[in-house]
CSV table of C-alpha atoms in Angstrom, one decimal:
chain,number,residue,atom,x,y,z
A,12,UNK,CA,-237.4,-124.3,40.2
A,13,UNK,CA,-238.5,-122.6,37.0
A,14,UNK,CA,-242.3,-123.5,36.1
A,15,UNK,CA,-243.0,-124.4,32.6
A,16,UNK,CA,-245.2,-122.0,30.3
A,17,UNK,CA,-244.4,-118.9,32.3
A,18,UNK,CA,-241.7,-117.7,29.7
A,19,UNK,CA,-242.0,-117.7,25.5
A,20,UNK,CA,-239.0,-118.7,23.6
A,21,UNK,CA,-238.0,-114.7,23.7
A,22,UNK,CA,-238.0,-114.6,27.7
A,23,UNK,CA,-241.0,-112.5,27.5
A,24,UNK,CA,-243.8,-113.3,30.2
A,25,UNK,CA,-246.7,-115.3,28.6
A,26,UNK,CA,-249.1,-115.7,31.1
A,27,UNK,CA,-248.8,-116.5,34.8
A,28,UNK,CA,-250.8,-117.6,38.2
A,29,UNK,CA,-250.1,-114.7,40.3
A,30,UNK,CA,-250.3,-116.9,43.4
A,31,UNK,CA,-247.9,-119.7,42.1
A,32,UNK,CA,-245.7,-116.7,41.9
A,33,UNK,CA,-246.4,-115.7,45.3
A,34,UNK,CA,-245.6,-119.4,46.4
A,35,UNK,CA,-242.2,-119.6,45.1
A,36,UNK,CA,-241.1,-116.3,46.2
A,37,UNK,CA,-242.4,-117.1,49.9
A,38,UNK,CA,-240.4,-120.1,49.8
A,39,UNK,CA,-237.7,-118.1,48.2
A,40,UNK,CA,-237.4,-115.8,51.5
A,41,UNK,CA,-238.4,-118.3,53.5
A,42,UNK,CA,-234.8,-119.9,52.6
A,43,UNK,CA,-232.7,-116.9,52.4
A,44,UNK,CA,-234.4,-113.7,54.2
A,45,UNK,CA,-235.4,-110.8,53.0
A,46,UNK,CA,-231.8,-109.1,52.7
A,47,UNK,CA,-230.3,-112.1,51.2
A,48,UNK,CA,-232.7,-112.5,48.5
A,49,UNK,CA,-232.6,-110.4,45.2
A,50,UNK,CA,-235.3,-109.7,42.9
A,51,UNK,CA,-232.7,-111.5,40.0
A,52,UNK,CA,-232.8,-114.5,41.9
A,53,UNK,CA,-236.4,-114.2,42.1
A,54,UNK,CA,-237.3,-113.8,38.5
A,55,UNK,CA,-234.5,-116.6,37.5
A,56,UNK,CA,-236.5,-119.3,39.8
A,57,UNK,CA,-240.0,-118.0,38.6
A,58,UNK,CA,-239.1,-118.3,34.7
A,59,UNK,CA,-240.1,-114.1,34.7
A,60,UNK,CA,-237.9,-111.2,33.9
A,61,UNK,CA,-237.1,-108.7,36.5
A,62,UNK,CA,-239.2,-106.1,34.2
A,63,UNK,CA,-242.2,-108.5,35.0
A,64,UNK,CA,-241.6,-108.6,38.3
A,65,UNK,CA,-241.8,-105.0,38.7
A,66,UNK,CA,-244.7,-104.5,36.5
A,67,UNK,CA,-246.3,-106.8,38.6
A,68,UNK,CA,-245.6,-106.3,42.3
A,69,UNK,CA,-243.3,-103.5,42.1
A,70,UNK,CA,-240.0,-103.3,44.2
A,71,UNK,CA,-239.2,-105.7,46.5
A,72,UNK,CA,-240.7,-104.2,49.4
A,73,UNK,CA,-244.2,-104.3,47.6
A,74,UNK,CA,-243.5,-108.0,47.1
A,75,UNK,CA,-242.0,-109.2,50.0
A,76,UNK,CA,-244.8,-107.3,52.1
A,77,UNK,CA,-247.9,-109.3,49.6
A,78,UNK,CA,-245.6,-112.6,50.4
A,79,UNK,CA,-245.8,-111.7,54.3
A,80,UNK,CA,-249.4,-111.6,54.4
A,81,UNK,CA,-250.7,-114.8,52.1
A,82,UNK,CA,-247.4,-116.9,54.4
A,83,UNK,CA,-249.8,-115.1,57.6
A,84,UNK,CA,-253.3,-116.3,56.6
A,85,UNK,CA,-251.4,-119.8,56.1
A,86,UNK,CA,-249.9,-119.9,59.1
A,87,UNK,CA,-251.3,-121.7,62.6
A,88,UNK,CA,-251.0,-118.7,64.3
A,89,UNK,CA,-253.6,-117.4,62.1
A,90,UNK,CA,-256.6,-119.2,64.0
A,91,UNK,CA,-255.6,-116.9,67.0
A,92,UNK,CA,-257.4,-113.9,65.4
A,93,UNK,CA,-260.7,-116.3,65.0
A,94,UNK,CA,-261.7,-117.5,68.4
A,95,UNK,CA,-265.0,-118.9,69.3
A,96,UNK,CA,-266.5,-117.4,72.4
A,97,UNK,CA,-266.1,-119.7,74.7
A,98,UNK,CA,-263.4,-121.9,73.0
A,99,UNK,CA,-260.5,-123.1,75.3
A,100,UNK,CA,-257.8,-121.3,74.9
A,101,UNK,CA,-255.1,-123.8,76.9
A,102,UNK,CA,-255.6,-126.7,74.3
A,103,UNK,CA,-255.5,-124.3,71.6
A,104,UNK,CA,-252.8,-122.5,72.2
A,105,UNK,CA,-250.9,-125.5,72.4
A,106,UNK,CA,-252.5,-126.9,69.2
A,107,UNK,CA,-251.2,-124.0,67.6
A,108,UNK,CA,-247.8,-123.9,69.1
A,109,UNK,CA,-247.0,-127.9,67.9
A,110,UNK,CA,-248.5,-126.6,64.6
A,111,UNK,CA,-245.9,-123.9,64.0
A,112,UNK,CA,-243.2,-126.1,65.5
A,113,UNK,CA,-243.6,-128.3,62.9
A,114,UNK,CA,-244.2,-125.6,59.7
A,115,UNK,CA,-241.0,-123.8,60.7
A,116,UNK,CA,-238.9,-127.7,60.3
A,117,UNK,CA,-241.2,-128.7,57.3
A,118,UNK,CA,-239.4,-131.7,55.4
A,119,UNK,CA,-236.2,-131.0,57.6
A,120,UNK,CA,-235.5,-127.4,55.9
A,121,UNK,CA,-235.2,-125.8,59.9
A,122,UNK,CA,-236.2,-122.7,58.0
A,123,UNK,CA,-237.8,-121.1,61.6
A,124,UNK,CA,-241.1,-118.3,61.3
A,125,UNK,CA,-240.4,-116.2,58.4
A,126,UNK,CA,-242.2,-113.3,60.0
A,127,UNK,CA,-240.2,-113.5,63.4
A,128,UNK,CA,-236.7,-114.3,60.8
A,129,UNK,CA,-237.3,-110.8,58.8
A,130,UNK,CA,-238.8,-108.4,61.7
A,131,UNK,CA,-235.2,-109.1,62.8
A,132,UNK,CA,-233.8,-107.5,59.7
A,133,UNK,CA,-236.3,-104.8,59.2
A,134,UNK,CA,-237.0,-103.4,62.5
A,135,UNK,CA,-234.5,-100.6,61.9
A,136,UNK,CA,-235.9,-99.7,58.9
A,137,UNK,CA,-238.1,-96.3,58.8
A,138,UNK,CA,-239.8,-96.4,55.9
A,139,UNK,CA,-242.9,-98.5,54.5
A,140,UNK,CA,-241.8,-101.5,55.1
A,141,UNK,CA,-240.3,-101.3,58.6
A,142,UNK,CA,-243.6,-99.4,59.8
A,143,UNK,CA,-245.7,-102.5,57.9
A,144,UNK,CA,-243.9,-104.8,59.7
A,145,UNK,CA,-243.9,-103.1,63.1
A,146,UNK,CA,-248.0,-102.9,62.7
A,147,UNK,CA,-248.3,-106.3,62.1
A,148,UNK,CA,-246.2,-107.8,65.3
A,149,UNK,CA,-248.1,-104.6,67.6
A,150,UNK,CA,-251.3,-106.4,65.9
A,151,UNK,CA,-250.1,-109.5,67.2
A,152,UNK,CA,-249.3,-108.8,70.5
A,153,UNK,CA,-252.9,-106.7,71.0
A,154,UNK,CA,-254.5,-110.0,69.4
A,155,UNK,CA,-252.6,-112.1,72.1
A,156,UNK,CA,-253.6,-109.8,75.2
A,157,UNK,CA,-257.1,-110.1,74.1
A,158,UNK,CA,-256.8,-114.1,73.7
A,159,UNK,CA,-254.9,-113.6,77.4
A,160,UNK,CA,-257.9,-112.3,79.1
A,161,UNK,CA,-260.2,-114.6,77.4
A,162,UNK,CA,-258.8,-117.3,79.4
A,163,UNK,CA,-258.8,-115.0,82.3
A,164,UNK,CA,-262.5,-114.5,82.5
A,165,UNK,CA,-262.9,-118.4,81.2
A,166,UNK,CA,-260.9,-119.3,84.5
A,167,UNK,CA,-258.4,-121.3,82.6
A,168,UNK,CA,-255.4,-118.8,84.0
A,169,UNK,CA,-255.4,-117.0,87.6
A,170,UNK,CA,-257.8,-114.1,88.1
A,171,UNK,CA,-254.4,-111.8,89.2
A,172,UNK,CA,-252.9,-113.2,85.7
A,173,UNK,CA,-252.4,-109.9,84.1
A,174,UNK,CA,-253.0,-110.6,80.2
A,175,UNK,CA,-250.7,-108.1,78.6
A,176,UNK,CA,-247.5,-109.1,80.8
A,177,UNK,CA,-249.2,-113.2,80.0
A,178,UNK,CA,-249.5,-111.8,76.4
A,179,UNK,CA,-246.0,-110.8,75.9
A,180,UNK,CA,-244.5,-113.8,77.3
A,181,UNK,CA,-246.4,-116.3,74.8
A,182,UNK,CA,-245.2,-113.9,72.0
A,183,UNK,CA,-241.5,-113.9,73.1
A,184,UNK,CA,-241.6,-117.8,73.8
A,185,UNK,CA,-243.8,-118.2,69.9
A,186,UNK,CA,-240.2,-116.5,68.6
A,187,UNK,CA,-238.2,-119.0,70.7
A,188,UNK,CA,-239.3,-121.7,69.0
A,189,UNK,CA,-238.6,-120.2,65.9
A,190,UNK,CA,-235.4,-120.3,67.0
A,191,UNK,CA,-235.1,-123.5,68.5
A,192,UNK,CA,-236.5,-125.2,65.6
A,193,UNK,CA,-233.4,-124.2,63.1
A,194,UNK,CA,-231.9,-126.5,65.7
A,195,UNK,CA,-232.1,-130.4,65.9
A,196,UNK,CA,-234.5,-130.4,68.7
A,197,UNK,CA,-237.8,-132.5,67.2
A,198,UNK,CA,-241.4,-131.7,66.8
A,199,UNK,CA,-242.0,-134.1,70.3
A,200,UNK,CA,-239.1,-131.9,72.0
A,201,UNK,CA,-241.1,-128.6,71.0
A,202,UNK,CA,-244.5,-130.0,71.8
A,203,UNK,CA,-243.0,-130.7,75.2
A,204,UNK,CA,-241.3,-127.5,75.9
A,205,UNK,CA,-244.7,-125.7,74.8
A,206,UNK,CA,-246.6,-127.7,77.4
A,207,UNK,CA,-244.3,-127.2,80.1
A,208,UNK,CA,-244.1,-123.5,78.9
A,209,UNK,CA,-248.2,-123.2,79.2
A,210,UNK,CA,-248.4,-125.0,82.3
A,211,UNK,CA,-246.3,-122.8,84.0
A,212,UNK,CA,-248.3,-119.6,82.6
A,213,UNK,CA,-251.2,-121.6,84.3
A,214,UNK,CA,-252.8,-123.4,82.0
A,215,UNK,CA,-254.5,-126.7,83.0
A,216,UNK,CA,-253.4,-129.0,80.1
């Protein structure tokens, strides 16, 4: 979907929202993955020329990595880096878990987590982008331990629970429903499974 006033007559770049741009392309991986997507295809849906592009962002790693962190901050998952002392983790965590269920099958596109849908295709990769993208899942995973053993010490899971083994199995089961969401199973089906999931983790729902 090319946006108007991004290109003069000549094709030359005019002026252009750097985050609009940033929007398109997410939803432009978000559709096809990273290795299926080509910076042509992103210039011809942004109205910008692939010199622009590059100017801009630079390769496609550079870009790809810039459209990984805004989808991030935007995502539910995001408010498990930014909890409150306190705060119950049980009702959050499930909060967060319908949340995604229903991002990743947004207006019926069954599109899944974009994060968990690429780490699948870089994870090989040694270079910049393969280490990026390593760091950010290892981030996650320390970030879930630590919510883990918040709810230990609030006595909402077992005292023997051990967090990192508690940890690991939330982030396995947050990449299952990526999965099962490119499915026809419904938003109710997910919030269901995520319940039952928590439940049997310990949780008092």
């Amino acid at each position: 979907m090319k946006k108007e006033g991004l290109v003069n007559k000549r094709g030359r770049p005019v002026t252009f929202d750097r985050e609009e741009i940033l929007e398109i392309a997410l939803n432009l991986f978000w559709e096809k993955s990273f290795m299926s997507l080509s910076l042509k295809e992103i210039a011809k849906e942004t109205g910008l020329t692939r010199a622009s592009l590059y100017n801009t962002f630079g390769n496609k790693d550079v870009l790809f990595l810039e459209v990984l962190r805004l989808y991030i901050r935007s995502s539910p998952e995001y408010a498990l880096f930014d909890i409150k002392q306190g705060e119950k983790i049980g009702p959050l965590l499930l909060r967060v878990m319908t949340e995604a269920s229903s991002r990743y099958s947004f207006e019926g596109k069954n599109r899944g987590c974009l994060a968990a849908t690429c780490f699948n295709e870089l994870l090989d990769r040694n270079d910049t982008l393969g280490h990026e993208m390593k760091k950010i899942f290892e981030d996650f995973k320390v970030q879930l331990t630590k919510v883990m053993q918040q709810a230990i010490d609030q006595k909402e899971l077992p005292q023997d629970t051990d967090p990192k083994i508690a940890a690991y199995l939330l982030f396995v089961y947050m990449n299952g429903i990526s999965i099962f969401s490119k499915s026809d199973t419904n938003n109710e089906q997910l919030r269901t499974m995520a319940a039952g999931f928590l439940t049997r983790l310990g949780f008092e729902l």
